[in-house]
Short mmCIF file of C-alpha atoms and ligand atoms in Angstrom, two decimals:
data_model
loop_
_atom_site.label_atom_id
_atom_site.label_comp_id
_atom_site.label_asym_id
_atom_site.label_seq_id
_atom_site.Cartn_x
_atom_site.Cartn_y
_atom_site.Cartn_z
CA UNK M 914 184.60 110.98 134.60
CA UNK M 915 184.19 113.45 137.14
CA UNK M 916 182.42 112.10 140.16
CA UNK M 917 179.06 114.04 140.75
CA UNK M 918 178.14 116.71 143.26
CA UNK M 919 175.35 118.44 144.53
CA UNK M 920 174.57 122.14 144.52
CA UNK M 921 170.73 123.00 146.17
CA UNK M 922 169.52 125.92 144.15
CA UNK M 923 168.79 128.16 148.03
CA UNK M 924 166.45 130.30 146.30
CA UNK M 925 164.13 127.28 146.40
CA UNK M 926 164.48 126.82 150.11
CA UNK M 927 162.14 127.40 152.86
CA UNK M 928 163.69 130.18 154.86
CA UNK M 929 161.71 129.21 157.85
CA UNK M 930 163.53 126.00 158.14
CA UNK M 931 166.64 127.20 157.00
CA UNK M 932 168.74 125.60 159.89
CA UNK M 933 167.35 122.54 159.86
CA UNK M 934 167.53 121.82 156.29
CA UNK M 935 171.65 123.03 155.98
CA UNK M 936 172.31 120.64 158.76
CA UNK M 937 170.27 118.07 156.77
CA UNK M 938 172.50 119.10 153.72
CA UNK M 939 175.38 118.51 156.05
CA UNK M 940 175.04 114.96 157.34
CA UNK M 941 173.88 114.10 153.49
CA UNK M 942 177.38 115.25 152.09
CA UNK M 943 175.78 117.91 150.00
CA UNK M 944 178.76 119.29 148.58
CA UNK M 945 177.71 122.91 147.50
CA UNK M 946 175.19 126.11 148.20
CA UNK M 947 174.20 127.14 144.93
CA UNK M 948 172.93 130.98 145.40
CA UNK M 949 171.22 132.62 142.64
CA UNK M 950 171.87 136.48 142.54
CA UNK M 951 169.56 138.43 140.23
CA UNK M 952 169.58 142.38 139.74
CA UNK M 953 166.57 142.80 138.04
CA UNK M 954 168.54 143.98 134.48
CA UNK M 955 170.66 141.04 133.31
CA UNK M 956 167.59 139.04 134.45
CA UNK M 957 163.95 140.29 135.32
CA UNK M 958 164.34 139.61 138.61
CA UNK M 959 166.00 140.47 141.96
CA UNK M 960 167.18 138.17 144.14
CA UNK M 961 169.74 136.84 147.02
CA UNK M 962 172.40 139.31 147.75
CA UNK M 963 175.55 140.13 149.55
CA UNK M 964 174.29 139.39 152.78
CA UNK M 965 172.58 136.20 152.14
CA UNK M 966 175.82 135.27 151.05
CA UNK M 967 177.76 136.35 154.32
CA UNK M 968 174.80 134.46 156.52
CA UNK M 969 174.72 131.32 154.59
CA UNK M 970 178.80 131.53 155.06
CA UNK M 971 178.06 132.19 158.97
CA UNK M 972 175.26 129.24 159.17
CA UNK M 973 177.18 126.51 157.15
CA UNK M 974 180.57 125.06 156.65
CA UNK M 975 179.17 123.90 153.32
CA UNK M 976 181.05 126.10 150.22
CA UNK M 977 179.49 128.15 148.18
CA UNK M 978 178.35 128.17 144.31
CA UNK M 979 177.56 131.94 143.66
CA UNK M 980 175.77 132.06 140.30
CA UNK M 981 176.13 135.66 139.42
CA UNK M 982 173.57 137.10 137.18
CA UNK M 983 174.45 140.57 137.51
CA UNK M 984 175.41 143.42 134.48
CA UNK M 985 179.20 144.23 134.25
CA UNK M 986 179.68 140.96 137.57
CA UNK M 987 183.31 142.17 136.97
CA UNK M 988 182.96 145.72 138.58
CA UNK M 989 181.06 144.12 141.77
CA UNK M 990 183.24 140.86 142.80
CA UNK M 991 184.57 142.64 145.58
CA UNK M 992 181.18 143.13 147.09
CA UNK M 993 180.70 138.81 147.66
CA UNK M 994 183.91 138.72 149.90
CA UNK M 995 184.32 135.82 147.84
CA UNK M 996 186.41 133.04 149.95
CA UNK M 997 188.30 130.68 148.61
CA UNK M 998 187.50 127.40 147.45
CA UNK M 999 184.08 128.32 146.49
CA UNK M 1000 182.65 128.44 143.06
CA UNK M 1001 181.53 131.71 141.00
CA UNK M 1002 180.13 131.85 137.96
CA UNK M 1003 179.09 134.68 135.98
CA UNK M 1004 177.50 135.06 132.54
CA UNK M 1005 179.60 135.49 129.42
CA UNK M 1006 176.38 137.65 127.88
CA UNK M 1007 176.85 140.38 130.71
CA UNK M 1008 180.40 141.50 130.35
CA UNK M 1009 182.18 142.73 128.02
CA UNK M 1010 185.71 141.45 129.72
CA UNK M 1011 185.62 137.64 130.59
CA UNK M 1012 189.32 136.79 130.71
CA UNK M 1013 189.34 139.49 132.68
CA UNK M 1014 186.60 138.38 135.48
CA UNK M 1015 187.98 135.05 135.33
CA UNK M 1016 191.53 136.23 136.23
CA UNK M 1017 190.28 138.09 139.13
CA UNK M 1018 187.74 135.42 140.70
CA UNK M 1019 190.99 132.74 140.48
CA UNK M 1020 193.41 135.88 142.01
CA UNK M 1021 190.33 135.54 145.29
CA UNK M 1022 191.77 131.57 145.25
CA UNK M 1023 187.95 130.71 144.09
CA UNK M 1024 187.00 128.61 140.74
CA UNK M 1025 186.30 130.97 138.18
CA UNK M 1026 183.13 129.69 135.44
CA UNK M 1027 181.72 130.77 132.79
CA UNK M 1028 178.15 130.50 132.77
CA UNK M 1029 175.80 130.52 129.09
CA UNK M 1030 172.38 131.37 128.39
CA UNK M 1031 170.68 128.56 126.27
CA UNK M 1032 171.20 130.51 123.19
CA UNK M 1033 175.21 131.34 123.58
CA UNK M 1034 177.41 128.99 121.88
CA UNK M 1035 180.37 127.35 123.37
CA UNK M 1036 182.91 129.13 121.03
CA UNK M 1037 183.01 131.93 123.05
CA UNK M 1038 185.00 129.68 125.25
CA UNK M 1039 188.04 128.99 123.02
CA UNK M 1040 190.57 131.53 124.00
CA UNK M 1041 189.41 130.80 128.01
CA UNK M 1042 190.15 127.55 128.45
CA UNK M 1043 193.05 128.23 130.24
CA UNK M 1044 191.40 130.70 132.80
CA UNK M 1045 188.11 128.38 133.70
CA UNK M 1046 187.86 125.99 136.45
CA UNK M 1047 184.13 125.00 135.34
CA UNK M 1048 181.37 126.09 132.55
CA UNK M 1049 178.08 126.25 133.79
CA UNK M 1050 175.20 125.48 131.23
CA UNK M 1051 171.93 126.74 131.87
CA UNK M 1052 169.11 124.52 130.96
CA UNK M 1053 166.37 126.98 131.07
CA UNK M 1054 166.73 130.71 130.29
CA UNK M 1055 167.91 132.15 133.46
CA UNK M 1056 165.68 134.30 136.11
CA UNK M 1057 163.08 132.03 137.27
CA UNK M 1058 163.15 128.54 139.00
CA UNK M 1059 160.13 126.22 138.33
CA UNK M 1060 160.51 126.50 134.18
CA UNK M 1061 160.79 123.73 131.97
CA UNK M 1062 163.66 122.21 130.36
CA UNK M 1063 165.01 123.69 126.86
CA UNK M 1064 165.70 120.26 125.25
CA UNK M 1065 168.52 121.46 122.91
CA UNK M 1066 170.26 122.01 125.96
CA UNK M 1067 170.59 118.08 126.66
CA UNK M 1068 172.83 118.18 123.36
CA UNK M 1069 174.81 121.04 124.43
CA UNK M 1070 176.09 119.52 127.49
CA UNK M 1071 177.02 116.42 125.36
CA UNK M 1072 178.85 119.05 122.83
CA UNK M 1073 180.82 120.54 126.12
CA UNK M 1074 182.04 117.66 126.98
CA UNK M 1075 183.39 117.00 123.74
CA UNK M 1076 184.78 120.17 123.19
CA UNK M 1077 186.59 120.04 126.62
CA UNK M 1078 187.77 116.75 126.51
CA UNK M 1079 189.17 117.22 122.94
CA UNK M 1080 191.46 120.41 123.76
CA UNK M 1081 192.50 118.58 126.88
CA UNK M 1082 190.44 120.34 129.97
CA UNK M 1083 188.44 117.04 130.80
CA UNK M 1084 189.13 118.24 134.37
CA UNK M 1085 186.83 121.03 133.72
CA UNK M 1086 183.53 121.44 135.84
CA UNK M 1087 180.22 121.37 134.24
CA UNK M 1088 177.75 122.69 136.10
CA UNK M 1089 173.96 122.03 135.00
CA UNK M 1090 171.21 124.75 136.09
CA UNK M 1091 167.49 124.83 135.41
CA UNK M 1092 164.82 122.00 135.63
CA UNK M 1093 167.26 119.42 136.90
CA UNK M 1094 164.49 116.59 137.83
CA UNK M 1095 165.38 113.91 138.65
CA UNK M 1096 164.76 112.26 135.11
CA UNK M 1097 166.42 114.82 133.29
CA UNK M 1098 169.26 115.07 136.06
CA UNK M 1099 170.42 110.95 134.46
CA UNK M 1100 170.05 112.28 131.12
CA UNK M 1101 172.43 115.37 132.04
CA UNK M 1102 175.06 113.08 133.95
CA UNK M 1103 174.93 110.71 131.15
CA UNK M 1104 175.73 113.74 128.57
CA UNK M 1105 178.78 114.64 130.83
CA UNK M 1106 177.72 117.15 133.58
CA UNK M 1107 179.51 116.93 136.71
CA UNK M 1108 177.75 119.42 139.19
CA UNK M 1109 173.91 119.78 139.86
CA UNK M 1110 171.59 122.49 140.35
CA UNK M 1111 169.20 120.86 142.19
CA UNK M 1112 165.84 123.19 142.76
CA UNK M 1113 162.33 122.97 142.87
CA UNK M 1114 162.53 119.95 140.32
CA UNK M 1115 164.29 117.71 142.32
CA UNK M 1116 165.78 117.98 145.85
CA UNK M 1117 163.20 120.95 147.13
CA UNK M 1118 159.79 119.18 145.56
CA UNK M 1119 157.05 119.75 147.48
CA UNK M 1120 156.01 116.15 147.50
CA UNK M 1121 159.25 114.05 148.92
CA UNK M 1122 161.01 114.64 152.04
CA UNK M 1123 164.03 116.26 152.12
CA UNK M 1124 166.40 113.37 152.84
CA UNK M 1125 164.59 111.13 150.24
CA UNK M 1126 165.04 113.94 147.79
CA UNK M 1127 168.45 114.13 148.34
CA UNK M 1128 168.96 110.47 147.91
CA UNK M 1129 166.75 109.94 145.14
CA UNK M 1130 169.04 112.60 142.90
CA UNK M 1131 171.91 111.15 144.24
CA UNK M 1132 170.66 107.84 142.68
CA UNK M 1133 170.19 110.16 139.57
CA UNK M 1134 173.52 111.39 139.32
CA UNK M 1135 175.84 107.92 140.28
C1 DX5 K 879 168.24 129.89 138.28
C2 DX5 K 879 167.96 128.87 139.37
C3 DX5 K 879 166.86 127.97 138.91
C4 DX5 K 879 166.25 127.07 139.91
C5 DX5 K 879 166.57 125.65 139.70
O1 DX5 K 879 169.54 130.12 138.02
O2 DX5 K 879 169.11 128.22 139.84
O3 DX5 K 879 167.22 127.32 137.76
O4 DX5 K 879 166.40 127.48 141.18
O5 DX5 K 879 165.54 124.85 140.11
P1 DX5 K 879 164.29 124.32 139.26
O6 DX5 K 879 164.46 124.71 137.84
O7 DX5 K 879 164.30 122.83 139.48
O8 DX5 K 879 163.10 124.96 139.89
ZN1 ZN K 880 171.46 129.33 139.28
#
């Protein structure tokens, strides 16, 4: 199995405390920055940008997880100065040339993913495989943080794993995005997911402390 990793969801952050809680993320081990870009057409809403990208890069030595929903994401990779190393996933649902996208976020020495709505099957992953570092499966229907967990969704993690494992890419990343609590965050590791979205839900709830959070999911995710 793949050993588990973190990704905070920054959109759920407290900007006000921004320093404090990346070096908290940073003496945790918090392996990723997981940055949500909207663009208010593939999703109805607009969020994080280019240069929330370039200050998070500038404020942390922590990678990033760029979760791309943007129209056409293959037109505007050259606007993230993408570095390598870090993750970037973009949705199979807003371009019309995949392979394509993946080739060119690999050629950047990043990890190319696909990411899937709720509704998109995993088929349109079969003539891929060989161009994806990591699949990310959203668990809610993408745009908003805060929603609630499609439950199908538990069953088509399960179903990736199998699929990947079977054709021989167990070493294939699946990310998990959208209501990852820290209840449903066992029930996703347990189906196979490898890498964590971890938002309102979990890590940023208003009610813990940041640290606890942190080791709480980590409990979670072992
Ligand atoms: C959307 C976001 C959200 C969110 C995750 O892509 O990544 O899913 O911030 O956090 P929750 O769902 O726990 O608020
Ligand atoms: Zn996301």
């Amino acid at each position: 199995m793949i050993p588990s990793k973190i990704t905070p969801s920054m959109m759920c952050a407290d900007l006000a405390r921004l320093p404090e809680t990346l070096s908290v993320f940073t003496e945790e081990g918090i392996e990723y920055l997981h940055i949500d870009v909207m663009d208010g057409h593939f999703v109805n809403n607009l969020c994080l940008g280019t240069d929330f990208c370039r200050q998070m890069r500038r404020m942390s030595e922590i990678p990033l997880d760029l979760h791309l929903m943007i129209e056409e994401p293959e037109k505007k990779l050259d606007w993230f100065d993408i570095q390598p190393g870090e993750f970037v996933a973009l949705h199979v649902e807003a371009t019309n040339h995949l392979q394509r996208a993946l080739c060119a976020i690999r050629e950047r020495g990043a990890k190319a993913m696909a990411a899937l709505c709720p509704a998109t099957p995993l088929s349109v992953l079969d003539y891929v495989l060989d161009d994806l570092d990591g699949v990310l499966i959203m668990t809610v229907n993408p745009g908003f943080a805060g929603q609630k967990l499609i439950p199908a969704t538990l069953d088509k993690i399960a179903d990736c794993r199998r699929y990947l494992d079977e054709r021989g890419y167990g070493h294939v990343t699946i990310e998990v995005d959208g209501n990852v609590s820290f209840e449903n965050a066992e029930k996703m590791r347990a189906a196979g997911a490898d890498l964590f979205v971890a938002g309102t839900s979990s890590v940023f709830a208003k009610d813990g402390d940041l640290r606890e959070n942190i080791a709480k999911f980590r409990k979670a995710i072992r």
